[in-house]
Amino acid sequence: MDEAQKKEIEKIIRHFECPKDFKCYKSGFENLCKAKRVGDGLFLLCLEKHPKKCGFVSVERGYICKCPLRIHIAKKLKK
């Protein structure tokens, strides 16, 4: 990850609290939840076994990941 990407990610994480304490970021994106980009990547399908335990999943329209950092990682870093 280059310096510009790091700054962009740090800007994103300043704007919300993560119930998982940003473990994805702190692990260097090695510890990511399972998700799949849909369409243009504006949202992700949650592929975790227990999606209802995540504070960032909408169950109204299915298991959609709403975490701004996870969406950014999928879209920009292709993970």
Tab-separated table of N, CA and C in Angstrom, residues 5 9 11 13-14 17 22-24 28 30-31 34 38-39 43-45 51 58 65-66 71 78-79:
chain	number	residue	atom	x	y	z
A	5	GLN	N	-2.658	5.840	-0.555
A	5	GLN	CA	-3.698	4.906	-0.143
A	5	GLN	C	-3.835	4.892	1.377
A	9	ILE	N	-7.214	5.857	3.551
A	9	ILE	CA	-7.799	4.940	4.518
A	9	ILE	C	-7.889	5.595	5.898
A	11	LYS	N	-8.195	8.689	6.518
A	11	LYS	CA	-9.272	9.679	6.444
A	11	LYS	C	-10.635	9.003	6.635
A	13	ILE	N	-11.268	6.142	8.283
A	13	ILE	CA	-11.480	5.612	9.631
A	13	ILE	C	-11.664	6.702	10.686
A	14	ARG	N	-11.300	7.925	10.374
A	14	ARG	CA	-11.546	9.031	11.316
A	14	ARG	C	-13.023	9.378	11.420
A	17	GLU	N	-16.831	4.934	14.078
A	17	GLU	CA	-16.320	4.019	15.091
A	17	GLU	C	-16.559	2.594	14.607
A	22	PHE	N	-11.207	-1.794	14.086
A	22	PHE	CA	-10.430	-1.716	12.849
A	22	PHE	C	-9.413	-2.857	12.717
A	23	LYS	N	-9.801	-4.058	13.134
A	23	LYS	CA	-8.858	-5.178	13.074
A	23	LYS	C	-8.417	-5.482	11.648
A	24	CYS	N	-9.243	-5.162	10.660
A	24	CYS	CA	-8.834	-5.388	9.265
A	24	CYS	C	-7.645	-4.493	8.915
A	28	GLY	N	-3.118	-5.281	8.552
A	28	GLY	CA	-2.582	-5.092	7.200
A	28	GLY	C	-3.494	-5.694	6.149
A	30	GLU	N	-5.007	-8.475	6.316
A	30	GLU	CA	-4.913	-9.936	6.269
A	30	GLU	C	-6.124	-10.569	6.948
A	31	ASN	N	-6.732	-9.858	7.893
A	31	ASN	CA	-7.870	-10.369	8.650
A	31	ASN	C	-9.141	-9.647	8.182
A	34	LYS	N	-15.368	-11.990	4.969
A	34	LYS	CA	-15.640	-12.481	3.613
A	34	LYS	C	-16.759	-11.659	3.012
A	38	VAL	N	-20.382	-6.290	-5.637
A	38	VAL	CA	-21.538	-6.441	-6.510
A	38	VAL	C	-21.599	-5.221	-7.421
A	39	GLY	N	-21.762	-5.469	-8.691
A	39	GLY	CA	-21.884	-4.377	-9.659
A	39	GLY	C	-20.659	-3.489	-9.658
A	43	PHE	N	-21.558	-1.513	-3.041
A	43	PHE	CA	-21.874	-2.288	-1.853
A	43	PHE	C	-21.329	-3.698	-2.015
A	44	LEU	N	-21.293	-4.424	-0.897
A	44	LEU	CA	-20.749	-5.771	-0.871
A	44	LEU	C	-21.780	-6.725	-0.305
A	45	LEU	N	-21.781	-7.933	-0.807
A	45	LEU	CA	-22.570	-8.992	-0.197
A	45	LEU	C	-21.729	-9.608	0.907
A	51	PRO	N	-23.657	-13.461	9.598
A	51	PRO	CA	-23.643	-12.032	9.249
A	51	PRO	C	-24.412	-11.138	10.220
A	58	SER	N	-26.735	-4.923	6.731
A	58	SER	CA	-28.159	-4.628	6.602
A	58	SER	C	-28.881	-5.922	6.263
A	65	CYS	N	-23.027	-5.559	3.226
A	65	CYS	CA	-22.022	-4.904	4.070
A	65	CYS	C	-22.095	-3.393	3.860
A	66	LYS	N	-22.174	-2.659	4.954
A	66	LYS	CA	-22.248	-1.202	4.888
A	66	LYS	C	-21.016	-0.537	5.464
A	71	ILE	N	-15.779	-1.565	2.191
A	71	ILE	CA	-16.158	-1.252	0.810
A	71	ILE	C	-14.972	-0.632	0.071
A	78	LYS	N	-8.893	-4.230	-4.092
A	78	LYS	CA	-9.325	-5.493	-4.715
A	78	LYS	C	-9.198	-6.682	-3.771
A	79	LYS	N	-9.497	-6.471	-2.483
A	79	LYS	CA	-9.437	-7.569	-1.501
A	79	LYS	C	-10.803	-7.812	-0.931
